[in-house]
PDB file of C-alpha atoms in Angstrom:
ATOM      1  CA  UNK A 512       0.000   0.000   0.000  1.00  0.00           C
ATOM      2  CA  UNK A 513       1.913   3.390  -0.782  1.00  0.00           C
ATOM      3  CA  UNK A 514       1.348   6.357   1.311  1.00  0.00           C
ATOM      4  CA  UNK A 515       2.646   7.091   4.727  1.00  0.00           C
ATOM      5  CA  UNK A 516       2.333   5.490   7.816  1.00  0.00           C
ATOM      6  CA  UNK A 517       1.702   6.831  11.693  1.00  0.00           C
ATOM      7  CA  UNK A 518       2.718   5.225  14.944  1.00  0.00           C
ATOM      8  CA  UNK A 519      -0.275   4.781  17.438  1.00  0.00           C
ATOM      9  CA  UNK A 520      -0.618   3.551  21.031  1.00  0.00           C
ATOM     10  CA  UNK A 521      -3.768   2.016  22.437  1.00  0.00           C
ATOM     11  CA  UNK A 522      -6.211   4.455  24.261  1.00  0.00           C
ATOM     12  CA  UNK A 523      -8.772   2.610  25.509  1.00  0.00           C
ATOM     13  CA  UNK A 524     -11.476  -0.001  24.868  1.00  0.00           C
ATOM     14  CA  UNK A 525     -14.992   1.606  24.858  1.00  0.00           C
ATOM     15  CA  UNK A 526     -17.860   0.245  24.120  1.00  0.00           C
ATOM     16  CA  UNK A 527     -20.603   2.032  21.760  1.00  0.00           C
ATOM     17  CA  UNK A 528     -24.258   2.512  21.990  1.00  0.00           C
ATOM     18  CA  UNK A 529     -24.880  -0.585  20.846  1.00  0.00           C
ATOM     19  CA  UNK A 530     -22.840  -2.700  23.576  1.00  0.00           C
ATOM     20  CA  UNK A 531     -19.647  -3.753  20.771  1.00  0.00           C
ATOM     21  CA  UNK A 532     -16.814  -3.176  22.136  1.00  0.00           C
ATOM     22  CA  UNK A 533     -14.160  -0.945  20.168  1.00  0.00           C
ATOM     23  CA  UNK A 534     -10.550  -0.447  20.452  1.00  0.00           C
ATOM     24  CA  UNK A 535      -9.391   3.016  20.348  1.00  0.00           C
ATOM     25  CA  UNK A 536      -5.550   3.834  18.503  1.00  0.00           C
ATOM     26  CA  UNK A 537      -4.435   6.972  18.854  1.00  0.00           C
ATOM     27  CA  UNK A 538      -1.287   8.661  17.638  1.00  0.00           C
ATOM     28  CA  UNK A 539       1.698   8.677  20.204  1.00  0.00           C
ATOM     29  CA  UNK A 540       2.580  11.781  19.640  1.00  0.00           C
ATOM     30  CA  UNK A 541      -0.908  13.484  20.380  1.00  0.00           C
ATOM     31  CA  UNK A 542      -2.567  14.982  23.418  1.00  0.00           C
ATOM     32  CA  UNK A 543      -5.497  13.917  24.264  1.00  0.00           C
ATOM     33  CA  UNK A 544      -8.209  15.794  22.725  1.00  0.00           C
ATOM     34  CA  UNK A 545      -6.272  16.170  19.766  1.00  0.00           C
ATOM     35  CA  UNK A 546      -5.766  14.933  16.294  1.00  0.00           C
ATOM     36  CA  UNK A 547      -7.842  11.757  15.151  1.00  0.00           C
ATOM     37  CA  UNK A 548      -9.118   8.551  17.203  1.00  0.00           C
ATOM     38  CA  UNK A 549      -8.833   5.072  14.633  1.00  0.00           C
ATOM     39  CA  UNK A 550     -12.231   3.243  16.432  1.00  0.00           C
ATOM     40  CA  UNK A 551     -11.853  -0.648  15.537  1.00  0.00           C
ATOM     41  CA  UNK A 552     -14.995  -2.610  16.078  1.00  0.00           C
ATOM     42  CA  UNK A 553     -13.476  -5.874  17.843  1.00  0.00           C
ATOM     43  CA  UNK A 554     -15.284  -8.970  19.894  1.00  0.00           C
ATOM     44  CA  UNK A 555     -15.269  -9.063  23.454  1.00  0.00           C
ATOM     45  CA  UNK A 556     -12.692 -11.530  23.714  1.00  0.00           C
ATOM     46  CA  UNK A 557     -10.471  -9.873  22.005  1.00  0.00           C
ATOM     47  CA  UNK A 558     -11.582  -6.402  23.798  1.00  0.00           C
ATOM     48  CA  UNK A 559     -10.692  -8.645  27.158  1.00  0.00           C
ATOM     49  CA  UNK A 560      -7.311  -9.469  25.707  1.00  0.00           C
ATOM     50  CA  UNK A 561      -6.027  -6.467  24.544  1.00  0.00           C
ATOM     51  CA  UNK A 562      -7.154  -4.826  27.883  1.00  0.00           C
ATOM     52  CA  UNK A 563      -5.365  -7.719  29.872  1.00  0.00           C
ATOM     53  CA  UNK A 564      -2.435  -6.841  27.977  1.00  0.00           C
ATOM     54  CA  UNK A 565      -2.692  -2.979  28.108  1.00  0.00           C
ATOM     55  CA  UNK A 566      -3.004  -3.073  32.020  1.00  0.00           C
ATOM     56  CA  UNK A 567      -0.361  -6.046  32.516  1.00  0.00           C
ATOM     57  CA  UNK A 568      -2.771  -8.016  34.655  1.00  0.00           C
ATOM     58  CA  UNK A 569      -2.389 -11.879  35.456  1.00  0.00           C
ATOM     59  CA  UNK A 570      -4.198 -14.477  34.271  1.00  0.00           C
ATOM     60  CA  UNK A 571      -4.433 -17.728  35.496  1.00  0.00           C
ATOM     61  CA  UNK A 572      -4.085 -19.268  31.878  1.00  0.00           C
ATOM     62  CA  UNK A 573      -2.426 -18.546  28.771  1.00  0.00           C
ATOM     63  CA  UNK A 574      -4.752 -16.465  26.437  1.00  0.00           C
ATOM     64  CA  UNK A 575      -5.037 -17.070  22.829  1.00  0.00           C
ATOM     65  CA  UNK A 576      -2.495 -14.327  21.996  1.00  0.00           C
ATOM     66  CA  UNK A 577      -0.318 -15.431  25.146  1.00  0.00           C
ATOM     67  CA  UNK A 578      -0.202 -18.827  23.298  1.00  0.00           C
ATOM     68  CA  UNK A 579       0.969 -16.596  19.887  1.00  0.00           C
ATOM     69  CA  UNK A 580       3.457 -14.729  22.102  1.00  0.00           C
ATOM     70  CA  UNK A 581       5.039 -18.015  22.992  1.00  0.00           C
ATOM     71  CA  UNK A 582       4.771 -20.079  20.264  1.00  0.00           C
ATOM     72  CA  UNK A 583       6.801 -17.039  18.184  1.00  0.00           C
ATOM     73  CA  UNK A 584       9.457 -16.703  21.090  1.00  0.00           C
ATOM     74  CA  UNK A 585       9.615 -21.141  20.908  1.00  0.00           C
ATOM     75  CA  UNK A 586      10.936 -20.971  17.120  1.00  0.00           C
ATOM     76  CA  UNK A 587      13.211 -17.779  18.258  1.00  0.00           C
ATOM     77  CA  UNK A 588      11.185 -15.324  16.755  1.00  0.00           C
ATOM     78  CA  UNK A 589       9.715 -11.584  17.378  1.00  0.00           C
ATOM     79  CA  UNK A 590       6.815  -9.742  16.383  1.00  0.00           C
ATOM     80  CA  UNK A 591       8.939  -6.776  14.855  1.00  0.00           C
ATOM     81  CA  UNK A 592       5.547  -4.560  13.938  1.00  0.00           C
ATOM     82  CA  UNK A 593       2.137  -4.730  13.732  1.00  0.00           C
ATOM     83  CA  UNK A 594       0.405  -2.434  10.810  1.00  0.00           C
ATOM     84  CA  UNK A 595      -3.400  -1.663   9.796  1.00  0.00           C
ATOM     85  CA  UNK A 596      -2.926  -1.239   6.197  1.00  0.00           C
ATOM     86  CA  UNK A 597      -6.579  -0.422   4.615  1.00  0.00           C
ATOM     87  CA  UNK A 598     -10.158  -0.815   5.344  1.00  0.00           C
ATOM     88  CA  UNK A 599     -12.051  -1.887   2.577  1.00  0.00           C
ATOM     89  CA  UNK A 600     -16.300  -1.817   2.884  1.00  0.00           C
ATOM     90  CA  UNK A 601     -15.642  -1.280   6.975  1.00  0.00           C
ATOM     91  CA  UNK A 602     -13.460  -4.441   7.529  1.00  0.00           C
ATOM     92  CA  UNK A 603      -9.909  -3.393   8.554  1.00  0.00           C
ATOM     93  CA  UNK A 604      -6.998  -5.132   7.405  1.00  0.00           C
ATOM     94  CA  UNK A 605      -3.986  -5.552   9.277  1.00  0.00           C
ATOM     95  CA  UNK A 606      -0.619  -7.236   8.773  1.00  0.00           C
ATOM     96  CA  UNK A 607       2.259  -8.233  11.408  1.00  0.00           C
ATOM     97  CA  UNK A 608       5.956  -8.330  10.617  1.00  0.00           C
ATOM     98  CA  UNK A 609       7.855 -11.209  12.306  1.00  0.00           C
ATOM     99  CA  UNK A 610      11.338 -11.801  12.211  1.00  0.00           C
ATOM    100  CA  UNK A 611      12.944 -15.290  12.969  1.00  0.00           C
ATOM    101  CA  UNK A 612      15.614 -17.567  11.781  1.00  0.00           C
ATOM    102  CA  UNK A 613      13.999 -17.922   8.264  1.00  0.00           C
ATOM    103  CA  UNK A 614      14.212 -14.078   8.170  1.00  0.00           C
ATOM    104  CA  UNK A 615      11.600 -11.502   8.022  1.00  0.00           C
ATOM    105  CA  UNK A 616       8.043 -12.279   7.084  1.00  0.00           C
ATOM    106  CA  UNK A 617       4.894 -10.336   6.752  1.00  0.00           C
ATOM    107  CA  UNK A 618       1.264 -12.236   7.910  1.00  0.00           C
ATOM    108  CA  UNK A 619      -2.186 -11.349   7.196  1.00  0.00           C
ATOM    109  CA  UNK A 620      -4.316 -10.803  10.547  1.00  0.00           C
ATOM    110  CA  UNK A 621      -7.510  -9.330  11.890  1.00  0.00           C
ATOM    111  CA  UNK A 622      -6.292  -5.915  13.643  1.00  0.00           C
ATOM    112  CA  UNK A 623      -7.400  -7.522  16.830  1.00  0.00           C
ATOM    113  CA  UNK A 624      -5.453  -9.810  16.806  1.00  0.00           C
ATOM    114  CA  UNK A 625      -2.391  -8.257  15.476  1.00  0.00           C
ATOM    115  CA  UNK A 626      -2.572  -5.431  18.319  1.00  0.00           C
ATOM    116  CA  UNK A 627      -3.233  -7.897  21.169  1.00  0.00           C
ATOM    117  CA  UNK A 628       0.194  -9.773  19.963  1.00  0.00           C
ATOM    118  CA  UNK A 629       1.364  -6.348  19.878  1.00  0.00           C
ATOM    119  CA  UNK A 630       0.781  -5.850  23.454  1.00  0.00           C
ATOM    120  CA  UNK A 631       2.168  -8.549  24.696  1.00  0.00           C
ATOM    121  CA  UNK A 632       5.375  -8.273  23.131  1.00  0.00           C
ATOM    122  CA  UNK A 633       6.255  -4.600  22.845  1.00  0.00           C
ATOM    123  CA  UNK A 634       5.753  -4.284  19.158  1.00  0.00           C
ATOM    124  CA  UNK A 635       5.027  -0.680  17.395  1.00  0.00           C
ATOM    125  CA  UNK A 636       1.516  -0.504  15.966  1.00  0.00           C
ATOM    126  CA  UNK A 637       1.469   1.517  13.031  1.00  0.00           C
ATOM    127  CA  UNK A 638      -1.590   2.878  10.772  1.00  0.00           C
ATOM    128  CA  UNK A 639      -1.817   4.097   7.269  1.00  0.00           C
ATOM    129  CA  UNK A 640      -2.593   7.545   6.710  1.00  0.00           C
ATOM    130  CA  UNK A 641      -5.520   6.876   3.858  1.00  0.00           C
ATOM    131  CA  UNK A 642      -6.991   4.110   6.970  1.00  0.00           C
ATOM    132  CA  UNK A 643      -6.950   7.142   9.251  1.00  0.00           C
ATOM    133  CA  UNK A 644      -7.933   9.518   7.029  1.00  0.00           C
ATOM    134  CA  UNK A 645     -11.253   8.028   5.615  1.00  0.00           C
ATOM    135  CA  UNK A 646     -11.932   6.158   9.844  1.00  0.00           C
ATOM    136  CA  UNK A 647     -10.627   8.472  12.117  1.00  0.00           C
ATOM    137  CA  UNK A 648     -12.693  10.716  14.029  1.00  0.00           C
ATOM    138  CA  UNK A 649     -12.039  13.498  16.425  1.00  0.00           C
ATOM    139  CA  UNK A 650     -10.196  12.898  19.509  1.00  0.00           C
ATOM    140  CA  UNK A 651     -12.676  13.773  21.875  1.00  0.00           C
ATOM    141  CA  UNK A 652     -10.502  12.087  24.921  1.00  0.00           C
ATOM    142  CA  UNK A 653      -9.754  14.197  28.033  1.00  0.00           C
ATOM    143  CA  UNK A 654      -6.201  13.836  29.885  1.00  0.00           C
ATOM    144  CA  UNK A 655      -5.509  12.771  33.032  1.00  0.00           C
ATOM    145  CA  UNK A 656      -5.499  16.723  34.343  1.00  0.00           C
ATOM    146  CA  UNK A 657      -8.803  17.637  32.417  1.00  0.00           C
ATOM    147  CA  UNK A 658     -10.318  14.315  34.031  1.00  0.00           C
ATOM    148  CA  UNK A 659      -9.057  15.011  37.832  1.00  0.00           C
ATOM    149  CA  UNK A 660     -10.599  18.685  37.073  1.00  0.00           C
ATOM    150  CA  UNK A 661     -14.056  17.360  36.188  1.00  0.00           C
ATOM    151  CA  UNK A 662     -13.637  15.044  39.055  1.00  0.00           C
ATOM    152  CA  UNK A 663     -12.348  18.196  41.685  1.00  0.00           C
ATOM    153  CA  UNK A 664     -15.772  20.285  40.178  1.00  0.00           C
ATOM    154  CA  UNK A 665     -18.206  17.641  40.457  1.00  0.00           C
ATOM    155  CA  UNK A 666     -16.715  17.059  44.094  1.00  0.00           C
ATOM    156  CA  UNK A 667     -17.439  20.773  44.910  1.00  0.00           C
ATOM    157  CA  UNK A 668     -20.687  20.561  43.386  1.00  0.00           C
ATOM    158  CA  UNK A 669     -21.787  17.560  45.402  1.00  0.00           C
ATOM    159  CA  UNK A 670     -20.478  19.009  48.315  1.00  0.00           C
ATOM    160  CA  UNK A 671     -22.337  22.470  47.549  1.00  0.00           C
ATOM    161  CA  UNK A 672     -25.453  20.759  47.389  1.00  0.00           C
ATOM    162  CA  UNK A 673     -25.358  18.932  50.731  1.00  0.00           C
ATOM    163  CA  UNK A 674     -25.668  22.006  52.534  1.00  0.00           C
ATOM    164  CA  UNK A 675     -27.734  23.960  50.114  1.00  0.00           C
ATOM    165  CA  UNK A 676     -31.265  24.434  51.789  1.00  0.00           C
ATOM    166  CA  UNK A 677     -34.297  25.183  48.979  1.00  0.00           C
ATOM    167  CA  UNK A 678     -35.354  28.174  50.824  1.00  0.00           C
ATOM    168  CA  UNK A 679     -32.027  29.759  49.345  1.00  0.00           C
ATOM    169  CA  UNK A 680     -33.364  29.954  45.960  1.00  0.00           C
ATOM    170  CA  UNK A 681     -36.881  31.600  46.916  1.00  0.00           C
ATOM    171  CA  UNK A 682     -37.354  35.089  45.819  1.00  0.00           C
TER     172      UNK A 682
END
């Protein structure tokens, strides 16, 4: 695919109003709020794997992109980079780069997939411009400091109406 290519980090996994669950990419260079979100409809397994992976928590068994992690690391290879190369009629395409004794090698995958092997092993996710171009939408995101504001106001608020009494208000 010719064109450019931008690296992106996971921001979240939301869900939308109809209960899927979507991962959000983001570029790594942007603050929140800015520049353009890539939403990827994804499963819920896969939304439970990736966010496993994200946060670093345990689990008690190997999941299906655990199994990829060590299966690649077995035959002494690494997952190099993982790339979303088009979307054609709303279904994303995605390929991951692996590198091993037999050299370097490029595999077809579902962008779930290929970013839940990405965050298991440290690999740079990368998205073509034309994919974020005709998908993206506006980062509407807040930062941490933007979210601990909202938090501190609706804290005062809350505590402002405990002791309001109605009778305040009456003319």
């Amino acid at each position: 695919m010719g064109g450019g290519m931008v690296q992106v980090r996971v921001v979240g996994i939301a869900m939308d109003e109809s209960g899927q669950h979507v991962v959000l990419l983001g570029p790594i260079d942007a603050l929140p709020g800015e520049g353009r979100i890539l939403p990827i409809w994804i499963g819920s397994l896969e939304a439970t794997s990736i966010l496993v992976a994200v946060e670093g928590a345990d689990v008690p068994r190997p999941m299906a992109h655990d199994l990829m992690r060590s299966l690649l690391e077995a035959m002494d290879a690494q997952v190099d980079k993982v790339e979303v190369t088009r979307i054609d009629d709303g279904t994303y395409y995605a390929e991951i780069t692996v590198t091993g004794p037999a050299g370097e090698r490029i595999v077809d995958a579902r962008p779930s997939d290929a970013i839940g092997l990405a965050a298991r092993t440290g690999a740079t996710i990368w998205v073509a411009d034309a994919v974020l171009a005709e998908a993206g939408v506006a980062d509407i995101t807040v930062g941490a400091d933007e979210a601990e504001a909202a938090q501190d106001s609706i804290a005062e608020f809350q505590e402002f109406l405990k002791d309001v009494d109605p009778d305040d208000f009456r003319g």
